[in-house]
mmCIF file of C-alpha atoms and ligand atoms in Angstrom:
data_model
loop_
_atom_site.group_PDB
_atom_site.id
_atom_site.type_symbol
_atom_site.label_atom_id
_atom_site.label_comp_id
_atom_site.label_asym_id
_atom_site.label_seq_id
_atom_site.Cartn_x
_atom_site.Cartn_y
_atom_site.Cartn_z
ATOM 1 C CA MET A 669 -14.349 -11.606 -93.358
ATOM 2 C CA TRP A 670 -10.852 -10.142 -93.723
ATOM 3 C CA LEU A 671 -10.044 -9.511 -90.095
ATOM 4 C CA PRO A 672 -9.881 -13.098 -88.912
ATOM 5 C CA LEU A 673 -7.561 -13.702 -91.879
ATOM 6 C CA LEU A 674 -5.419 -10.965 -91.134
ATOM 7 C CA VAL A 675 -5.266 -11.942 -87.394
ATOM 8 C CA VAL A 676 -4.285 -15.549 -88.434
ATOM 9 C CA LEU A 677 -1.541 -14.171 -90.806
ATOM 10 C CA GLY A 678 -0.314 -11.920 -88.010
ATOM 11 C CA LEU A 679 -0.191 -14.718 -85.635
ATOM 12 C CA LEU A 680 1.744 -16.848 -88.101
ATOM 13 C CA LEU A 681 4.288 -14.199 -88.804
ATOM 14 C CA LEU A 682 4.676 -13.670 -84.933
ATOM 15 C CA PHE A 683 5.200 -17.431 -84.547
ATOM 16 C CA ARG A 684 7.790 -17.536 -87.371
ATOM 17 C CA TRP A 685 9.593 -14.563 -85.864
ATOM 18 C CA TYR A 686 9.747 -16.159 -82.403
ATOM 19 C CA ARG A 687 10.930 -19.501 -83.788
ATOM 20 C CA GLN A 688 13.600 -17.864 -85.698
ATOM 21 C CA ARG A 689 14.794 -16.073 -82.754
ATOM 22 C CA GLN A 690 15.503 -19.220 -80.606
ATOM 23 C CA ILE A 691 19.390 -19.502 -80.404
ATOM 24 C CA LEU A 692 21.360 -22.381 -79.009
ATOM 25 C CA GLU A 693 23.172 -21.840 -75.823
ATOM 26 C CA ASN A 694 26.637 -23.322 -75.091
ATOM 27 C CA LEU A 695 28.041 -22.141 -78.492
ATOM 28 C CA ARG A 696 31.383 -22.014 -76.626
ATOM 29 C CA ASP A 697 31.541 -25.813 -76.771
ATOM 30 C CA LYS A 698 30.827 -26.159 -80.464
ATOM 31 C CA TYR A 699 33.329 -26.717 -83.234
ATOM 32 C CA VAL A 700 32.601 -25.314 -86.841
ATOM 33 C CA PHE A 701 34.693 -26.065 -89.715
ATOM 34 C CA ILE A 702 34.522 -23.443 -92.526
ATOM 35 C CA THR A 703 36.265 -23.898 -96.005
ATOM 36 C CA GLY A 704 37.359 -20.904 -98.055
ATOM 37 C CA CYS A 705 38.432 -18.515 -95.207
ATOM 38 C CA ASP A 706 41.104 -16.541 -97.089
ATOM 39 C CA SER A 707 38.635 -13.824 -98.237
ATOM 40 C CA GLY A 708 34.924 -13.043 -98.725
ATOM 41 C CA PHE A 709 32.106 -14.868 -96.972
ATOM 42 C CA GLY A 710 34.244 -17.283 -95.314
ATOM 43 C CA ASN A 711 36.678 -14.864 -93.806
ATOM 44 C CA LEU A 712 33.874 -12.625 -92.436
ATOM 45 C CA LEU A 713 31.907 -15.704 -91.060
ATOM 46 C CA ALA A 714 35.069 -17.080 -89.302
ATOM 47 C CA LYS A 715 35.559 -13.653 -87.495
ATOM 48 C CA GLN A 716 31.892 -13.410 -86.711
ATOM 49 C CA LEU A 717 31.480 -16.795 -85.088
ATOM 50 C CA ASP A 718 34.889 -16.411 -83.327
ATOM 51 C CA LYS A 719 33.390 -13.308 -81.678
ATOM 52 C CA ARG A 720 30.347 -15.265 -80.662
ATOM 53 C CA GLY A 721 32.731 -17.803 -78.766
ATOM 54 C CA VAL A 722 32.454 -20.599 -81.247
ATOM 55 C CA ARG A 723 35.419 -22.859 -81.779
ATOM 56 C CA VAL A 724 36.291 -22.040 -85.375
ATOM 57 C CA LEU A 725 38.334 -24.330 -87.481
ATOM 58 C CA ALA A 726 39.187 -22.182 -90.459
ATOM 59 C CA ALA A 727 40.366 -23.795 -93.713
ATOM 60 C CA CYS A 728 42.429 -21.359 -96.048
ATOM 61 C CA LEU A 729 43.862 -21.924 -99.424
ATOM 62 C CA THR A 730 46.929 -19.970 -98.647
ATOM 63 C CA GLU A 731 49.408 -19.356 -95.868
ATOM 64 C CA THR A 732 49.100 -15.624 -96.008
ATOM 65 C CA GLY A 733 45.160 -15.960 -95.916
ATOM 66 C CA ALA A 734 45.554 -17.986 -92.797
ATOM 67 C CA GLU A 735 48.172 -15.691 -91.213
ATOM 68 C CA SER A 736 45.957 -12.689 -91.561
ATOM 69 C CA LEU A 737 42.850 -14.340 -90.296
ATOM 70 C CA LYS A 738 44.869 -15.474 -87.241
ATOM 71 C CA LYS A 739 45.869 -11.972 -86.500
ATOM 72 C CA GLU A 740 42.398 -10.636 -86.536
ATOM 73 C CA SER A 741 40.844 -13.368 -84.343
ATOM 74 C CA SER A 742 41.027 -14.846 -80.808
ATOM 75 C CA SER A 743 43.481 -17.707 -79.843
ATOM 76 C CA ARG A 744 40.348 -19.997 -80.010
ATOM 77 C CA LEU A 745 40.383 -19.955 -83.735
ATOM 78 C CA GLN A 746 42.582 -22.604 -85.486
ATOM 79 C CA THR A 747 43.561 -22.609 -89.136
ATOM 80 C CA VAL A 748 44.519 -25.357 -91.690
ATOM 81 C CA ILE A 749 45.750 -25.113 -95.348
ATOM 82 C CA LEU A 750 43.350 -26.723 -97.679
ATOM 83 C CA ASP A 751 42.800 -26.990 -101.341
ATOM 84 C CA VAL A 752 39.239 -28.649 -101.470
ATOM 85 C CA SER A 753 39.951 -30.080 -104.895
ATOM 86 C CA ASP A 754 42.950 -32.238 -103.751
ATOM 87 C CA SER A 755 41.469 -35.413 -102.185
ATOM 88 C CA GLN A 756 44.864 -36.174 -100.194
ATOM 89 C CA ASN A 757 44.724 -32.661 -98.731
ATOM 90 C CA VAL A 758 40.957 -33.153 -97.865
ATOM 91 C CA ASN A 759 41.775 -36.553 -96.144
ATOM 92 C CA SER A 760 44.540 -34.972 -93.983
ATOM 93 C CA ALA A 761 42.464 -31.963 -93.161
ATOM 94 C CA GLY A 762 39.776 -34.356 -91.991
ATOM 95 C CA GLN A 763 42.277 -36.188 -89.719
ATOM 96 C CA TRP A 764 43.278 -32.692 -88.295
ATOM 97 C CA VAL A 765 39.740 -32.021 -87.497
ATOM 98 C CA SER A 766 39.130 -35.538 -86.050
ATOM 99 C CA GLN A 767 42.199 -35.106 -83.599
ATOM 100 C CA ILE A 768 40.848 -31.721 -82.405
ATOM 101 C CA VAL A 769 37.152 -32.424 -81.960
ATOM 102 C CA GLY A 770 37.589 -35.924 -80.751
ATOM 103 C CA GLU A 771 34.401 -37.709 -79.108
ATOM 104 C CA ARG A 772 32.562 -34.438 -79.070
ATOM 105 C CA GLY A 773 32.323 -34.396 -82.875
ATOM 106 C CA LEU A 774 32.016 -31.635 -85.227
ATOM 107 C CA TRP A 775 28.947 -29.363 -84.804
ATOM 108 C CA GLY A 776 29.100 -27.345 -88.216
ATOM 109 C CA LEU A 777 30.558 -27.549 -91.618
ATOM 110 C CA VAL A 778 30.299 -24.703 -93.933
ATOM 111 C CA ASN A 779 30.990 -25.559 -97.413
ATOM 112 C CA ASN A 780 31.912 -22.107 -98.651
ATOM 113 C CA ALA A 781 35.068 -22.347 -100.791
ATOM 114 C CA GLY A 782 34.354 -21.558 -104.360
ATOM 115 C CA ILE A 783 35.878 -20.138 -107.589
ATOM 116 C CA SER A 784 34.327 -18.537 -110.599
ATOM 117 C CA GLY A 785 36.333 -20.259 -113.288
ATOM 118 C CA PRO A 786 36.702 -18.662 -116.671
ATOM 119 C CA VAL A 787 34.028 -16.277 -117.655
ATOM 120 C CA ALA A 788 33.177 -16.214 -121.323
ATOM 121 C CA PRO A 789 30.365 -17.300 -123.751
ATOM 122 C CA ASN A 790 29.935 -20.988 -123.693
ATOM 123 C CA GLY A 791 30.819 -21.104 -127.416
ATOM 124 C CA TRP A 792 34.294 -19.621 -126.665
ATOM 125 C CA LEU A 793 35.107 -22.339 -124.049
ATOM 126 C CA LYS A 794 36.593 -25.898 -123.999
ATOM 127 C CA LYS A 795 35.874 -28.787 -121.698
ATOM 128 C CA ASP A 796 38.905 -27.890 -119.412
ATOM 129 C CA ASP A 797 37.417 -24.610 -118.659
ATOM 130 C CA PHE A 798 34.468 -26.306 -117.068
ATOM 131 C CA LEU A 799 36.512 -28.756 -115.092
ATOM 132 C CA LYS A 800 38.013 -26.120 -112.508
ATOM 133 C CA PRO A 801 34.808 -24.888 -111.109
ATOM 134 C CA LEU A 802 33.340 -28.265 -111.007
ATOM 135 C CA ASN A 803 36.399 -29.721 -109.213
ATOM 136 C CA VAL A 804 36.322 -27.147 -106.469
ATOM 137 C CA ASN A 805 32.913 -26.025 -106.171
ATOM 138 C CA LEU A 806 30.972 -29.421 -106.474
ATOM 139 C CA LEU A 807 33.453 -32.344 -106.202
ATOM 140 C CA GLY A 808 35.705 -30.686 -103.733
ATOM 141 C CA MET A 809 32.751 -30.001 -101.433
ATOM 142 C CA ILE A 810 31.297 -33.383 -101.867
ATOM 143 C CA ASP A 811 34.544 -34.624 -100.848
ATOM 144 C CA VAL A 812 34.823 -32.492 -97.808
ATOM 145 C CA THR A 813 31.366 -33.326 -96.824
ATOM 146 C CA LEU A 814 31.766 -37.013 -97.109
ATOM 147 C CA THR A 815 35.010 -37.018 -95.135
ATOM 148 C CA LEU A 816 33.592 -35.042 -92.335
ATOM 149 C CA LEU A 817 30.302 -36.612 -92.146
ATOM 150 C CA PRO A 818 31.068 -39.222 -89.481
ATOM 151 C CA LEU A 819 32.343 -36.389 -87.131
ATOM 152 C CA ILE A 820 29.029 -34.414 -87.911
ATOM 153 C CA LYS A 821 27.007 -37.445 -87.172
ATOM 154 C CA ARG A 822 28.616 -37.585 -83.647
ATOM 155 C CA ALA A 823 27.604 -34.123 -82.806
ATOM 156 C CA HIS A 824 24.209 -34.325 -84.566
ATOM 157 C CA GLY A 825 25.331 -31.180 -86.098
ATOM 158 C CA ARG A 826 24.534 -28.926 -89.200
ATOM 159 C CA ILE A 827 25.820 -28.792 -92.640
ATOM 160 C CA VAL A 828 25.670 -25.338 -94.379
ATOM 161 C CA ASN A 829 26.025 -25.100 -98.081
ATOM 162 C CA VAL A 830 26.929 -22.085 -100.054
ATOM 163 C CA SER A 831 25.198 -22.263 -103.234
ATOM 164 C CA SER A 832 24.180 -19.215 -105.255
ATOM 165 C CA ILE A 833 21.033 -17.919 -106.754
ATOM 166 C CA LEU A 834 22.741 -19.118 -110.054
ATOM 167 C CA GLY A 835 21.960 -22.439 -108.687
ATOM 168 C CA ARG A 836 18.291 -21.859 -108.981
ATOM 169 C CA ILE A 837 18.389 -20.019 -112.430
ATOM 170 C CA ALA A 838 21.561 -20.104 -114.572
ATOM 171 C CA LEU A 839 22.510 -16.678 -115.836
ATOM 172 C CA THR A 840 26.153 -17.015 -116.401
ATOM 173 C CA SER A 841 27.887 -19.253 -119.015
ATOM 174 C CA GLY A 842 30.765 -21.479 -118.033
ATOM 175 C CA GLY A 843 31.147 -24.082 -115.170
ATOM 176 C CA TYR A 844 29.953 -21.896 -112.379
ATOM 177 C CA SER A 845 26.202 -22.082 -112.574
ATOM 178 C CA ILE A 846 26.542 -25.825 -113.513
ATOM 179 C CA SER A 847 28.527 -26.488 -110.188
ATOM 180 C CA LYS A 848 25.847 -24.646 -108.173
ATOM 181 C CA TYR A 849 23.072 -26.556 -109.732
ATOM 182 C CA GLY A 850 24.985 -29.687 -108.624
ATOM 183 C CA VAL A 851 25.324 -28.303 -105.170
ATOM 184 C CA GLU A 852 21.584 -27.816 -104.858
ATOM 185 C CA ALA A 853 20.951 -31.444 -105.928
ATOM 186 C CA PHE A 854 23.534 -32.820 -103.694
ATOM 187 C CA SER A 855 22.304 -30.761 -100.709
ATOM 188 C CA ASP A 856 18.739 -31.919 -101.445
ATOM 189 C CA THR A 857 19.381 -35.623 -101.452
ATOM 190 C CA LEU A 858 21.908 -35.400 -98.660
ATOM 191 C CA ARG A 859 19.364 -33.454 -96.468
ATOM 192 C CA ARG A 860 16.592 -36.140 -96.766
ATOM 193 C CA GLU A 861 19.132 -38.841 -96.002
ATOM 194 C CA VAL A 862 20.808 -37.452 -93.002
ATOM 195 C CA MET A 863 17.756 -36.026 -91.206
ATOM 196 C CA ASP A 864 17.339 -39.426 -89.358
ATOM 197 C CA PHE A 865 20.740 -38.995 -87.868
ATOM 198 C CA GLY A 866 19.645 -35.669 -86.482
ATOM 199 C CA ILE A 867 21.728 -33.668 -89.006
ATOM 200 C CA ARG A 868 20.389 -30.628 -90.614
ATOM 201 C CA VAL A 869 21.353 -29.376 -93.967
ATOM 202 C CA SER A 870 20.681 -25.748 -94.993
ATOM 203 C CA ILE A 871 21.476 -24.266 -98.277
ATOM 204 C CA VAL A 872 22.447 -20.416 -98.528
ATOM 205 C CA GLU A 873 21.725 -18.760 -101.848
ATOM 206 C CA PRO A 874 23.324 -15.298 -102.071
ATOM 207 C CA GLY A 875 22.103 -13.001 -104.798
ATOM 208 C CA GLY A 876 24.612 -10.589 -106.379
ATOM 209 C CA PHE A 877 27.257 -9.769 -103.990
ATOM 210 C CA ASN A 878 30.622 -8.129 -104.715
ATOM 211 C CA THR A 879 33.109 -9.446 -102.075
ATOM 212 C CA GLY A 880 35.739 -7.215 -103.663
ATOM 213 C CA ILE A 881 37.870 -10.209 -104.558
ATOM 214 C CA ILE A 882 36.847 -10.589 -108.205
ATOM 215 C CA ASN A 883 39.777 -9.560 -110.291
ATOM 216 C CA LEU A 884 38.081 -7.831 -113.231
ATOM 217 C CA SER A 885 41.308 -7.001 -114.936
ATOM 218 C CA MET A 886 42.186 -10.670 -114.833
ATOM 219 C CA HIS A 887 38.915 -11.713 -116.200
ATOM 220 C CA GLU A 888 39.133 -8.999 -119.020
ATOM 221 C CA LYS A 889 42.558 -10.350 -119.927
ATOM 222 C CA ASN A 890 41.451 -13.874 -120.188
ATOM 223 C CA ILE A 891 38.253 -13.024 -122.134
ATOM 224 C CA SER A 892 40.570 -11.186 -124.663
ATOM 225 C CA GLU A 893 42.872 -14.144 -124.930
ATOM 226 C CA LYS A 894 39.970 -16.489 -125.438
ATOM 227 C CA TRP A 895 38.640 -14.100 -128.273
ATOM 228 C CA GLU A 896 41.977 -14.036 -129.778
ATOM 229 C CA ALA A 897 42.228 -17.856 -129.980
ATOM 230 C CA LEU A 898 38.850 -18.302 -131.752
ATOM 231 C CA PRO A 899 38.783 -19.399 -135.292
ATOM 232 C CA SER A 900 38.019 -16.442 -137.602
ATOM 233 C CA GLU A 901 34.737 -18.024 -138.775
ATOM 234 C CA THR A 902 33.511 -18.007 -135.143
ATOM 235 C CA LYS A 903 34.781 -14.325 -134.605
ATOM 236 C CA MET A 904 32.865 -13.227 -137.549
ATOM 237 C CA SER A 905 29.584 -14.925 -136.386
ATOM 238 C CA TYR A 906 29.817 -12.805 -133.011
ATOM 239 C CA GLY A 907 31.059 -9.633 -134.748
ATOM 240 C CA GLU A 908 34.083 -7.540 -133.810
ATOM 241 C CA LYS A 909 32.320 -5.550 -131.166
ATOM 242 C CA TYR A 910 30.979 -8.568 -129.227
ATOM 243 C CA LYS A 911 34.075 -8.897 -127.031
ATOM 244 C CA GLU A 912 34.040 -5.389 -125.841
ATOM 245 C CA LYS A 913 30.243 -5.586 -125.199
ATOM 246 C CA TYR A 914 30.658 -8.796 -123.146
ATOM 247 C CA ILE A 915 33.255 -7.188 -121.033
ATOM 248 C CA GLN A 916 31.073 -4.119 -120.453
ATOM 249 C CA TYR A 917 28.223 -6.650 -119.495
ATOM 250 C CA LEU A 918 30.482 -8.406 -117.183
ATOM 251 C CA ARG A 919 31.695 -5.155 -115.533
ATOM 252 C CA MET A 920 28.067 -3.988 -114.992
ATOM 253 C CA ALA A 921 26.918 -7.372 -113.423
ATOM 254 C CA ILE A 922 29.973 -7.161 -110.987
ATOM 255 C CA SER A 923 29.567 -3.584 -110.036
ATOM 256 C CA SER A 924 25.715 -4.022 -109.390
ATOM 257 C CA GLY A 925 26.567 -6.654 -106.719
ATOM 258 C CA SER A 926 25.923 -5.476 -102.997
ATOM 259 C CA SER A 927 28.992 -4.954 -100.804
ATOM 260 C CA LYS A 928 26.839 -5.968 -97.725
ATOM 261 C CA ILE A 929 28.236 -9.433 -97.443
ATOM 262 C CA PHE A 930 27.213 -9.581 -93.783
ATOM 263 C CA LYS A 931 23.708 -10.436 -95.150
ATOM 264 C CA VAL A 932 25.151 -13.723 -96.440
ATOM 265 C CA THR A 933 27.184 -14.434 -93.256
ATOM 266 C CA ASN A 934 24.168 -13.832 -91.034
ATOM 267 C CA CYS A 935 22.210 -16.384 -92.732
ATOM 268 C CA MET A 936 25.144 -18.819 -92.361
ATOM 269 C CA GLU A 937 25.263 -17.907 -88.655
ATOM 270 C CA HIS A 938 21.525 -18.379 -88.221
ATOM 271 C CA ALA A 939 21.817 -21.969 -89.862
ATOM 272 C CA LEU A 940 24.514 -22.849 -87.352
ATOM 273 C CA THR A 941 23.208 -21.332 -84.208
ATOM 274 C CA ALA A 942 19.518 -21.502 -84.169
ATOM 275 C CA TYR A 943 17.270 -24.045 -82.808
ATOM 276 C CA TYR A 944 15.241 -24.176 -85.965
ATOM 277 C CA PRO A 945 17.437 -23.550 -89.015
ATOM 278 C CA TRP A 946 15.773 -22.964 -92.211
ATOM 279 C CA THR A 947 16.340 -25.269 -95.211
ATOM 280 C CA ARG A 948 16.943 -22.540 -97.546
ATOM 281 C CA TYR A 949 18.186 -18.966 -97.191
ATOM 282 C CA SER A 950 18.017 -16.476 -99.966
ATOM 283 C CA ALA A 951 20.461 -13.513 -99.118
ATOM 284 C CA GLY A 952 19.850 -10.075 -100.718
ATOM 285 C CA TRP A 953 16.755 -8.352 -102.169
ATOM 286 C CA ASP A 954 17.615 -9.138 -105.690
ATOM 287 C CA ALA A 955 17.613 -12.966 -104.697
ATOM 288 C CA LYS A 956 14.274 -12.697 -102.958
ATOM 289 C CA LEU A 957 12.428 -10.366 -105.372
ATOM 290 C CA LEU A 958 14.025 -10.966 -108.654
ATOM 291 C CA PHE A 959 15.864 -14.158 -109.074
ATOM 292 C CA ILE A 960 13.703 -16.631 -107.169
ATOM 293 C CA PRO A 961 10.538 -15.349 -108.855
ATOM 294 C CA LEU A 962 12.342 -15.588 -112.116
ATOM 295 C CA SER A 963 13.177 -19.207 -111.496
ATOM 296 C CA TYR A 964 9.546 -20.024 -111.118
ATOM 297 C CA ILE A 965 7.912 -18.122 -114.125
ATOM 298 C CA PRO A 966 7.603 -19.759 -117.606
ATOM 299 C CA THR A 967 10.969 -20.192 -119.372
ATOM 300 C CA PHE A 968 10.149 -17.857 -122.385
ATOM 301 C CA ILE A 969 9.515 -15.008 -120.050
ATOM 302 C CA ALA A 970 12.651 -15.755 -117.880
ATOM 303 C CA ASP A 971 14.653 -15.929 -121.069
ATOM 304 C CA ARG A 972 13.471 -12.460 -122.232
ATOM 305 C CA VAL A 973 14.473 -10.922 -118.946
ATOM 306 C CA ALA A 974 17.866 -12.763 -118.854
ATOM 307 C CA ARG A 975 18.693 -11.825 -122.400
ATOM 308 C CA ARG A 976 17.917 -8.156 -121.717
ATOM 309 C CA ASN A 977 21.479 -7.079 -121.105
ATOM 310 C CA LEU A 978 23.297 -9.826 -122.793
ATOM 311 C CA PRO A 979 25.321 -8.656 -125.860
ATOM 312 C CA ARG A 980 23.999 -9.701 -129.297
ATOM 313 C CA PRO A 981 26.040 -10.690 -132.336
ATOM 314 C CA THR A 982 26.163 -7.999 -134.961
HETATM 315 C C1 NAG B 1677 43.100 -16.383 -116.481
HETATM 316 O O1 NAG B 1677 44.310 -16.748 -117.112
HETATM 317 C C2 NAG B 1677 45.353 -17.041 -116.295
HETATM 318 C C3 NAG B 1677 46.536 -17.260 -117.175
HETATM 319 O O2 NAG B 1677 46.315 -18.092 -118.212
HETATM 320 C C4 NAG B 1677 45.093 -18.283 -115.320
HETATM 321 O O3 NAG B 1677 46.173 -18.669 -114.538
HETATM 322 C C5 NAG B 1677 43.814 -18.020 -114.627
HETATM 323 O O4 NAG B 1677 43.441 -19.197 -113.739
HETATM 324 C C6 NAG B 1677 42.740 -17.636 -115.482
HETATM 325 N N1 NAG B 1677 41.549 -17.124 -114.662
HETATM 326 C C7 NAG B 1677 40.450 -17.892 -114.658
HETATM 327 C C8 NAG B 1677 39.436 -17.283 -113.728
HETATM 328 O O5 NAG B 1677 40.117 -18.624 -115.410
HETATM 329 C C1 NAG B 1678 44.556 -8.908 -111.216
HETATM 330 O O1 NAG B 1678 44.877 -9.488 -112.368
HETATM 331 C C2 NAG B 1678 45.857 -8.833 -113.263
HETATM 332 C C3 NAG B 1678 46.243 -9.507 -114.529
HETATM 333 O O2 NAG B 1678 46.140 -10.942 -114.376
HETATM 334 C C4 NAG B 1678 47.279 -8.960 -112.220
HETATM 335 O O3 NAG B 1678 48.290 -8.284 -112.917
HETATM 336 C C5 NAG B 1678 47.010 -8.259 -110.988
HETATM 337 O O4 NAG B 1678 47.993 -8.509 -110.087
HETATM 338 C C6 NAG B 1678 45.735 -8.879 -110.279
HETATM 339 N N1 NAG B 1678 45.404 -8.058 -109.205
HETATM 340 C C7 NAG B 1678 45.056 -8.546 -107.911
HETATM 341 C C8 NAG B 1678 44.589 -7.650 -106.871
HETATM 342 O O5 NAG B 1678 45.227 -9.687 -107.692
HETATM 343 C C1 NAG B 1679 27.202 -28.256 -100.112
HETATM 344 O O1 NAG B 1679 27.681 -27.411 -101.111
HETATM 345 C C2 NAG B 1679 28.855 -27.617 -101.716
HETATM 346 C C3 NAG B 1679 29.113 -26.740 -102.786
HETATM 347 O O2 NAG B 1679 29.165 -25.400 -102.232
HETATM 348 C C4 NAG B 1679 28.759 -29.064 -102.233
HETATM 349 O O3 NAG B 1679 29.920 -29.425 -102.949
HETATM 350 C C5 NAG B 1679 28.522 -29.968 -101.047
HETATM 351 O O4 NAG B 1679 28.448 -31.291 -101.480
HETATM 352 C C6 NAG B 1679 27.238 -29.642 -100.512
HETATM 353 N N1 NAG B 1679 27.057 -30.401 -99.327
HETATM 354 C C7 NAG B 1679 25.776 -30.636 -98.682
HETATM 355 C C8 NAG B 1679 25.758 -31.379 -97.498
HETATM 356 O O5 NAG B 1679 24.923 -30.251 -99.344
#
């Protein structure tokens, strides 16, 4: 009874493994545009693909980011300065890409640039605090995608979107999770729409990773400033100890992140270079075993788990 089932399961896994290993040839003819290459995932991916011979077009926010990336990579890699939340800037970067890739088109777009925005309880924030992450992580990426879409069509290429496990289950207050939920929605609808043009859209959902660029002391300073600016009635409702407990909570969340960021860039590389890219990649064990299951279970249970470490008013 069990043996045939096990054999079928084994064959399925073998087939999946075999399919997953089919990698495209002629990577050296392909152009890939990556946003947010100053540091973190984008920076590592740019270097990783450059080593594979891919023609990397790396968009950085800062000159210093672009210069240091150039020093660490081959002469194939080219950089451009890009703030994805500035539409004029996106437009001119699009023209730059178009001139380089020409009739061949753009094989890959990796929407990686992202910011956290202010981190604090929702009740301490204002509308403007939500705008920045939405402008960069969501609207900026939509702008980049729509601008480059004609070039990607030409190459029947790939779009890889960096979302987050926080786009499947919202565990942080502020604009970040909201922006990533938006990314998931945009990716899902775009995927169904562009399939007929031979374009594949993949979403990479990293779990807790510590890219080493989160400036904890800046966040602590900003949380303190937000706290100080609260009306005394609000402060009393949380209790004097809340701010410290919140900072403690944030510190713990960040330090528990994995530093193995290659797990994320390997997913991105697979989405760009495999014959059969997956639609969704969850990177990290916490994503696979904790957060994804958490997003499927009934809300009242997920709430209990999510509230476990959250500070309580006193
Ligand atoms: C923290 O505050 C500084 C100064 O007000 C501001 O420039 C910075 O953008 C804030 N950081 C975040 C993540 O909001
Ligand atoms: C982190 O933020 C603090 C306070 O805003 C600032 O003084 C410091 O230079 C920042 N560190 C880095 C590495 O950016
Ligand atoms: C990909 O994700 C970014 C945010 O990371 C989003 O802004 C963009 O529109 C998405 N693009 C696609 C094709 O899903």
